[in-house]
PDB file of N, CA and C in Angstrom:
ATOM      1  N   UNK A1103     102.972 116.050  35.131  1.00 68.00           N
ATOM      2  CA  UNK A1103     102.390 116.265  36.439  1.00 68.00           C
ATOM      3  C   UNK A1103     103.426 115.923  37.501  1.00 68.00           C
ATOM      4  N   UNK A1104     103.393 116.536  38.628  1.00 63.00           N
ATOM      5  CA  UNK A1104     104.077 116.417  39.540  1.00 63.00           C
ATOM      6  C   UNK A1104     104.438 114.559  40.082  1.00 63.00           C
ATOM      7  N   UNK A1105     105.530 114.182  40.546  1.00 65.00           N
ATOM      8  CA  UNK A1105     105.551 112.825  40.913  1.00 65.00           C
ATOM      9  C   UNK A1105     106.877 112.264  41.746  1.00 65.00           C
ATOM     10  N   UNK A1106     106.130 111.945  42.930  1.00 68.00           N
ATOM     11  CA  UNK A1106     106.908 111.900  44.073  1.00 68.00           C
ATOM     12  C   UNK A1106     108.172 111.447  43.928  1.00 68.00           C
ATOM     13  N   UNK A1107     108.095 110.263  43.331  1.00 66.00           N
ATOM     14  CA  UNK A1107     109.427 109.422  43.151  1.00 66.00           C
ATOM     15  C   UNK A1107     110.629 109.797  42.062  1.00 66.00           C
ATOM     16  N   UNK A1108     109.623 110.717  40.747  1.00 65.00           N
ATOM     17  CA  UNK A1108     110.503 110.568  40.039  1.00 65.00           C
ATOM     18  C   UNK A1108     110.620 112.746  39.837  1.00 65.00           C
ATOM     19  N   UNK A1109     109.782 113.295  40.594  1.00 70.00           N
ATOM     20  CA  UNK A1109     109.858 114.663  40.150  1.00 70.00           C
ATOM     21  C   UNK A1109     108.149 115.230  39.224  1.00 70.00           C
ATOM     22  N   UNK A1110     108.500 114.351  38.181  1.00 75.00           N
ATOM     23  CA  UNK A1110     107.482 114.578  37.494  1.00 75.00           C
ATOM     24  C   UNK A1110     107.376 112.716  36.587  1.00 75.00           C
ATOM     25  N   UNK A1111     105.480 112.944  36.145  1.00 81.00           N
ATOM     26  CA  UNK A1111     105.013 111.732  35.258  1.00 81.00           C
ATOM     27  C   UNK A1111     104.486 112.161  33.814  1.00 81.00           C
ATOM     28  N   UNK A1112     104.714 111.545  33.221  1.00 87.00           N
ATOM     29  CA  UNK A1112     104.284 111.628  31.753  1.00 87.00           C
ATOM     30  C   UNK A1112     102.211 111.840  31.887  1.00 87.00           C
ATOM     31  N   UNK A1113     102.059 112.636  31.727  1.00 90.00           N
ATOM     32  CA  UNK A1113     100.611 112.870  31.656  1.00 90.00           C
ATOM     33  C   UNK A1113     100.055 113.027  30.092  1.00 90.00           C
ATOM     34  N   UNK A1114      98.442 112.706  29.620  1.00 94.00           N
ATOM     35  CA  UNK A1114      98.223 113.130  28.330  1.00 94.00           C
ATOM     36  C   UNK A1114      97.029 113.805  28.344  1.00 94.00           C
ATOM     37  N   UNK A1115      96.616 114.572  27.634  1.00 95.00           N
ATOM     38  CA  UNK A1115      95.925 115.703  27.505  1.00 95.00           C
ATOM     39  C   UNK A1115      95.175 115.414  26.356  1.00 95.00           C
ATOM     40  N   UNK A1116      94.245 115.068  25.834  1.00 95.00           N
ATOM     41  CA  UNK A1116      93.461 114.252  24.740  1.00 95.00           C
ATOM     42  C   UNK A1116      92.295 115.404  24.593  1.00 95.00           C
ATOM     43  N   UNK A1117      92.381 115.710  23.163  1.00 96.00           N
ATOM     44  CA  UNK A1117      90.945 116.375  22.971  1.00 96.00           C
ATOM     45  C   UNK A1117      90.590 115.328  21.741  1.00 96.00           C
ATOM     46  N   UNK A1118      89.054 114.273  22.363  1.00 94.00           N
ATOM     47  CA  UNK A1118      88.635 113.603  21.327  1.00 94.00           C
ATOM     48  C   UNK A1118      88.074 113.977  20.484  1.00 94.00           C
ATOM     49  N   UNK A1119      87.934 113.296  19.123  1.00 95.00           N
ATOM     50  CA  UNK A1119      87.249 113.905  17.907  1.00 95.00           C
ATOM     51  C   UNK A1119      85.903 113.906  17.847  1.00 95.00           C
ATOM     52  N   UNK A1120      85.147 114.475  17.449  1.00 94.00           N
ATOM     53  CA  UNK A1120      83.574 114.858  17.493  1.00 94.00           C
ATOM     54  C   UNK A1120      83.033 113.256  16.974  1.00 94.00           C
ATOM     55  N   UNK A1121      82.369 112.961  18.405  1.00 95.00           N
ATOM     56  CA  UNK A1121      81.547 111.678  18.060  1.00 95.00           C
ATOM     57  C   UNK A1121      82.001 110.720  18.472  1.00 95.00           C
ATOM     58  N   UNK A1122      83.449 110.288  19.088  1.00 95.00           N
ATOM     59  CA  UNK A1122      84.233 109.387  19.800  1.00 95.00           C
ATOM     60  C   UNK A1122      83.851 109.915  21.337  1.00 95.00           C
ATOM     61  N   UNK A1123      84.153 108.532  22.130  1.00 93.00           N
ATOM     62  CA  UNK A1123      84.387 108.753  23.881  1.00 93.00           C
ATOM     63  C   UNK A1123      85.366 107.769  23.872  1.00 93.00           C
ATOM     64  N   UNK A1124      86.594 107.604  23.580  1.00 95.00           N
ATOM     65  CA  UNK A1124      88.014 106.964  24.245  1.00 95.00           C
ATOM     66  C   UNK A1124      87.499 106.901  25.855  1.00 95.00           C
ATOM     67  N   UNK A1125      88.078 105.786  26.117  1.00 95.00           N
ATOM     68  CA  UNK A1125      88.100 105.616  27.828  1.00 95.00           C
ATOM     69  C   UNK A1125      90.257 106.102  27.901  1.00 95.00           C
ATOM     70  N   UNK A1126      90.043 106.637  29.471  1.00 93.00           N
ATOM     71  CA  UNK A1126      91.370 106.684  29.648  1.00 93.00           C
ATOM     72  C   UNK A1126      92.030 105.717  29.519  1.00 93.00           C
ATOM     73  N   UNK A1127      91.347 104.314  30.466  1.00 94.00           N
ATOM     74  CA  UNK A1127      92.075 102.526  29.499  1.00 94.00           C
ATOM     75  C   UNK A1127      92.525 102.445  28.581  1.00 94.00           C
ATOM     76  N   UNK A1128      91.673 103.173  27.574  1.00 95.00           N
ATOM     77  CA  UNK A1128      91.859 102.582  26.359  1.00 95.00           C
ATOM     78  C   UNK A1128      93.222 102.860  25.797  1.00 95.00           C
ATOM     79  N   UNK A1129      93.184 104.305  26.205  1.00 95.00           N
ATOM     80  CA  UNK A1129      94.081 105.374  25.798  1.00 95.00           C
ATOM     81  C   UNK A1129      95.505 104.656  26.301  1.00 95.00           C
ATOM     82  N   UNK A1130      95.323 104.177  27.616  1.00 93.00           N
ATOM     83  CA  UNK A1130      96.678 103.830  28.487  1.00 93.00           C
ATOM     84  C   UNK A1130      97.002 102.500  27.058  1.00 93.00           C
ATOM     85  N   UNK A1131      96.209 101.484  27.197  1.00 94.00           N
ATOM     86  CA  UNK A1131      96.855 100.350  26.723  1.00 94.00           C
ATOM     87  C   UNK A1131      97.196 100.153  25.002  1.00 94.00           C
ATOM     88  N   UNK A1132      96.708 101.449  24.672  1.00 95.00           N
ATOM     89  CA  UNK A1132      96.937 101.515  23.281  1.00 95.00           C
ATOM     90  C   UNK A1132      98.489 102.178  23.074  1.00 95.00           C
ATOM     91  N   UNK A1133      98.820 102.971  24.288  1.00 95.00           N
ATOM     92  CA  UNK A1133     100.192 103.264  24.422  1.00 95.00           C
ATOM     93  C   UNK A1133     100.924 102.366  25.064  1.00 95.00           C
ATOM     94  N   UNK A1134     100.955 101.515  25.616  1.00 93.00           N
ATOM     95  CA  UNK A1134     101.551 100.176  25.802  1.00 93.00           C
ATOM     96  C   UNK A1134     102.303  99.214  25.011  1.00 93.00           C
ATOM     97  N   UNK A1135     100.999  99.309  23.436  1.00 95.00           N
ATOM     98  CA  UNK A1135     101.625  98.773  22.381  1.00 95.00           C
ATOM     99  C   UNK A1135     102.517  99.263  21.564  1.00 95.00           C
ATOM    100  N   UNK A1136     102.288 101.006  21.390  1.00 96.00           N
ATOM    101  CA  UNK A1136     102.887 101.578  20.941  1.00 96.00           C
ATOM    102  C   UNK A1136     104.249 102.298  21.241  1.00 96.00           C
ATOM    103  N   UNK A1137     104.250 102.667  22.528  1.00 94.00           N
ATOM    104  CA  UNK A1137     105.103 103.219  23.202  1.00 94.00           C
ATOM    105  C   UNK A1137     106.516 102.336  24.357  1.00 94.00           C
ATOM    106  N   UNK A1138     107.005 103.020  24.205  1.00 94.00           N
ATOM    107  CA  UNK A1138     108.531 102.478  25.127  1.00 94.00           C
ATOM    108  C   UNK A1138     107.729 102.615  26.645  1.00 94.00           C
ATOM    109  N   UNK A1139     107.873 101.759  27.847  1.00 89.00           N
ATOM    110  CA  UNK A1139     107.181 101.740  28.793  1.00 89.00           C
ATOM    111  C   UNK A1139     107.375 103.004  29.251  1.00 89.00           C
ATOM    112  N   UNK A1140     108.370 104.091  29.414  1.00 87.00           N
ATOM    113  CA  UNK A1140     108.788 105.084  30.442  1.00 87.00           C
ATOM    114  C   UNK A1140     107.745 106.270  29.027  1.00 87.00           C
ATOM    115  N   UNK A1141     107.567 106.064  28.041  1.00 90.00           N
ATOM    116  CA  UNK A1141     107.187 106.887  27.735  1.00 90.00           C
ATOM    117  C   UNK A1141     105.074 106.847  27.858  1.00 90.00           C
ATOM    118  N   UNK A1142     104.613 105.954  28.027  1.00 91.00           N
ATOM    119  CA  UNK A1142     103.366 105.451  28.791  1.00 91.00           C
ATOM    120  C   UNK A1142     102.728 106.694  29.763  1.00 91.00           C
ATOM    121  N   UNK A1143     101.442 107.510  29.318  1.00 91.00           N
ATOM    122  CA  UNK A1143     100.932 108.307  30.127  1.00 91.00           C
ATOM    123  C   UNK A1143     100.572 107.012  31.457  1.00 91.00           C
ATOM    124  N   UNK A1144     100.665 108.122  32.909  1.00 87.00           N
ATOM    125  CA  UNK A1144     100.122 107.360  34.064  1.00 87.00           C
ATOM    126  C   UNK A1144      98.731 108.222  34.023  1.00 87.00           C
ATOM    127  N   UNK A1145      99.033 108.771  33.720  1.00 89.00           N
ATOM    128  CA  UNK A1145      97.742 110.371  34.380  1.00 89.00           C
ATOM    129  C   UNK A1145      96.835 111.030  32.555  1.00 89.00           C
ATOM    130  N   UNK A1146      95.436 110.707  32.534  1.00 92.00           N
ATOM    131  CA  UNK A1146      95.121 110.892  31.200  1.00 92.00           C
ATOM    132  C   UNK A1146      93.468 112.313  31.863  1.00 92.00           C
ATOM    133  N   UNK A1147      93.862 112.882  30.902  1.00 92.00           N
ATOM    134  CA  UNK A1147      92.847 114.093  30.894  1.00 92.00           C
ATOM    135  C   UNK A1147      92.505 114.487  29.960  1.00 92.00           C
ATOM    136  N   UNK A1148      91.062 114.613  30.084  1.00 93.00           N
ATOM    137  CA  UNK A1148      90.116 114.903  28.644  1.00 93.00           C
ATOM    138  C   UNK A1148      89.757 116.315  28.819  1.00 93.00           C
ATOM    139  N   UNK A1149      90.076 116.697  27.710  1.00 92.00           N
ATOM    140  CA  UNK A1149      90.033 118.249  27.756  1.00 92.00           C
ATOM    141  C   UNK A1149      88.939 119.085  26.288  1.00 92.00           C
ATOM    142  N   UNK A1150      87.914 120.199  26.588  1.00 93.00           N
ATOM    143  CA  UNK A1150      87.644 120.400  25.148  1.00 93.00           C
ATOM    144  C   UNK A1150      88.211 120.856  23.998  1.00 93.00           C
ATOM    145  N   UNK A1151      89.403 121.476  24.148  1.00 95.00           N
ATOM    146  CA  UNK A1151      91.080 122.049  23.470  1.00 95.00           C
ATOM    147  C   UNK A1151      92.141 122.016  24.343  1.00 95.00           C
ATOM    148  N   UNK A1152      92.788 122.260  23.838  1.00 96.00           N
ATOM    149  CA  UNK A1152      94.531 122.288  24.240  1.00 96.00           C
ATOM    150  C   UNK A1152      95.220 123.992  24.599  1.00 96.00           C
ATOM    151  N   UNK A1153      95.252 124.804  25.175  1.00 96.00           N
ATOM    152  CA  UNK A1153      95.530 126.088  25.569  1.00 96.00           C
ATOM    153  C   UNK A1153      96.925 126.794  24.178  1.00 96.00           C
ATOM    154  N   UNK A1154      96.734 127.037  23.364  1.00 97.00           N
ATOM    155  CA  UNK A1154      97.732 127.575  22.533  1.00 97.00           C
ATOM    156  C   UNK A1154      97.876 129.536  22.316  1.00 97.00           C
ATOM    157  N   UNK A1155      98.972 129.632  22.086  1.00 97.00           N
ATOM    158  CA  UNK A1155      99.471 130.761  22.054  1.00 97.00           C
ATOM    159  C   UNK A1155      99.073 131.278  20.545  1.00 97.00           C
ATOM    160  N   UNK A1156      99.067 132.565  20.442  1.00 97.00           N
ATOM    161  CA  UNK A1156      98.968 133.108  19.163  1.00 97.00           C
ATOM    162  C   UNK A1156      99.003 132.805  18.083  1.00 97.00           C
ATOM    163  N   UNK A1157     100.672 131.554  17.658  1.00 98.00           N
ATOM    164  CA  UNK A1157     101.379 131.113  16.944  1.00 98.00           C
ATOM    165  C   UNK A1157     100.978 129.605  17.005  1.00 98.00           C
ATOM    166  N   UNK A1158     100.317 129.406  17.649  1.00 97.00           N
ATOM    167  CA  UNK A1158     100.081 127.763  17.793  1.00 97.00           C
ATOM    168  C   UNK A1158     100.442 126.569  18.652  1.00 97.00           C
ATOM    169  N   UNK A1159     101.282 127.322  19.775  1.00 98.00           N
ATOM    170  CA  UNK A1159     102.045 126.451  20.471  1.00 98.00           C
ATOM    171  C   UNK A1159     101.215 126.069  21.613  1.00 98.00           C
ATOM    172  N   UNK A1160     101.514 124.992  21.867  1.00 97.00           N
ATOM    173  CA  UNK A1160     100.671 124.418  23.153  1.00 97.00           C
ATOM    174  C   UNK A1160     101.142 125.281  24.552  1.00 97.00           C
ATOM    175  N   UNK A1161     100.313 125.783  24.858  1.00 96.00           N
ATOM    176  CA  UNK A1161     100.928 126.660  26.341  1.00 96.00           C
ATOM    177  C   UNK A1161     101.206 125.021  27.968  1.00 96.00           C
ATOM    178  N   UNK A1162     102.073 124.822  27.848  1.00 91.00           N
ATOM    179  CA  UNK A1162     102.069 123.803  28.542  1.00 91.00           C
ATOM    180  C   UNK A1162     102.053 124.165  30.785  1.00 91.00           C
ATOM    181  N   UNK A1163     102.243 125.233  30.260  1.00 89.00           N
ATOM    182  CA  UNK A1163     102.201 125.956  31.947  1.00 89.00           C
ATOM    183  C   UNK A1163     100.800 125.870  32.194  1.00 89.00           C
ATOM    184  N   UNK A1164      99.651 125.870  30.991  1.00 92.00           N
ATOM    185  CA  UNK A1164      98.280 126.325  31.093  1.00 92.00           C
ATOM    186  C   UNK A1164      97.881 124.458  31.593  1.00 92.00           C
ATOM    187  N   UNK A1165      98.532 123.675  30.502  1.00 91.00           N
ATOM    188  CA  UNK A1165      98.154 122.357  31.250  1.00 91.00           C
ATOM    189  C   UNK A1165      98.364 122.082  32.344  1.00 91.00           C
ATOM    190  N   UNK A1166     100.040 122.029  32.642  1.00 86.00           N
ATOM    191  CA  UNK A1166     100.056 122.016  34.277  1.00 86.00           C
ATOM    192  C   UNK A1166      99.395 122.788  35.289  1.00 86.00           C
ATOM    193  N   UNK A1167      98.598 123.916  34.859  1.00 87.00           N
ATOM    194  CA  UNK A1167      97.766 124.254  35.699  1.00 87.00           C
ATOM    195  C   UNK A1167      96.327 123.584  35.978  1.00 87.00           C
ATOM    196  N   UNK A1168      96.046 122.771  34.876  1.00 88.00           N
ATOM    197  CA  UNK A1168      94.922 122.355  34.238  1.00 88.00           C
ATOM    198  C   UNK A1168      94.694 121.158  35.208  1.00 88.00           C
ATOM    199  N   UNK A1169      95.930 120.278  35.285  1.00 86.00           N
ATOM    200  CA  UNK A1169      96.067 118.869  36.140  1.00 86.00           C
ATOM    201  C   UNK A1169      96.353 119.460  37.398  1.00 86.00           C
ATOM    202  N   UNK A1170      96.875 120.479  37.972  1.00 82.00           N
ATOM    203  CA  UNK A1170      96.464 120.472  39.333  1.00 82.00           C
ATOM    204  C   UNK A1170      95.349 121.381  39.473  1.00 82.00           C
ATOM    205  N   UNK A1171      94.671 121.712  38.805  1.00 84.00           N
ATOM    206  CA  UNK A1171      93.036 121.934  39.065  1.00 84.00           C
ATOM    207  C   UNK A1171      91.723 120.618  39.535  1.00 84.00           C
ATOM    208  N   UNK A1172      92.413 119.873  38.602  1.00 73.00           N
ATOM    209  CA  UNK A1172      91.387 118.958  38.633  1.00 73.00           C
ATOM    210  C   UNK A1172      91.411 117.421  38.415  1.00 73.00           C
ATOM    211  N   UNK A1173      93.006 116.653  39.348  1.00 62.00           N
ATOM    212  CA  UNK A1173      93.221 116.036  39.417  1.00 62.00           C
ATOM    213  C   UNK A1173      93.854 114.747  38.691  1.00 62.00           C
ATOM    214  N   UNK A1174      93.715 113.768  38.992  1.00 50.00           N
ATOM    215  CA  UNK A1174      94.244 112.739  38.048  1.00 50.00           C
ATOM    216  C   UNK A1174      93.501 111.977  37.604  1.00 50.00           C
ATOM    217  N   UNK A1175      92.885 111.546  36.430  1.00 44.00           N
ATOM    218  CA  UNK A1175      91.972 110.912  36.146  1.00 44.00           C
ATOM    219  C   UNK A1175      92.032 109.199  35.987  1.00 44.00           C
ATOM    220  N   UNK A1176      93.171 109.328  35.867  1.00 43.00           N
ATOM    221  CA  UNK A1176      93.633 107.479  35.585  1.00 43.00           C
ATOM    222  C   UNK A1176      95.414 107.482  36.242  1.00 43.00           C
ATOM    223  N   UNK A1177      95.254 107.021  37.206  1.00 44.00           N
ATOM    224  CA  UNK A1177      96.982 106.754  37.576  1.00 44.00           C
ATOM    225  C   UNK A1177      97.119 105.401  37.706  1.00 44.00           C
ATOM    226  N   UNK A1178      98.192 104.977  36.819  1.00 40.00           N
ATOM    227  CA  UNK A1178      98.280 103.461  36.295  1.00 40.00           C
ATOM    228  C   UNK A1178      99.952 102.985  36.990  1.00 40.00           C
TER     229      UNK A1178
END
């Protein structure tokens, strides 16, 4: 997603599994433990799929359209 200071922020795009509700929190601080700090979503979006191409690839132009549709849900 777009980001003033640095150009762009690490955003995540989560489609949960049937029967889970993850909070975006959760999501953030579980990458905290796991992740190198710069690699840490600021911006988390729940989505019902992921936009893929024919072949399987994540259409990522379709996400970035996706987050400036409909904002930021968690900026940490």
């Amino acid at each position: 997603v777009p980001d003033e200071l640095f150009g762009e922020a690490v955003a995540a795009f989560v489609v949960a599994r049937p029967g889970t509700r993850p909070t975006a929190q959760q999501l953030i601080e579980h990458c905290r433990t796991e992740l190198a700090g710069y690699k840490k979503p600021g911006h988390v979006f729940f989505v019902d799929s992921l936009p893929k191409t024919s072949v399987g690839k994540v259409l990522k132009t379709e996400l970035r359209k996706l987050a400036a549709k409909h904002g930021h849900t968690v900026q940490s």
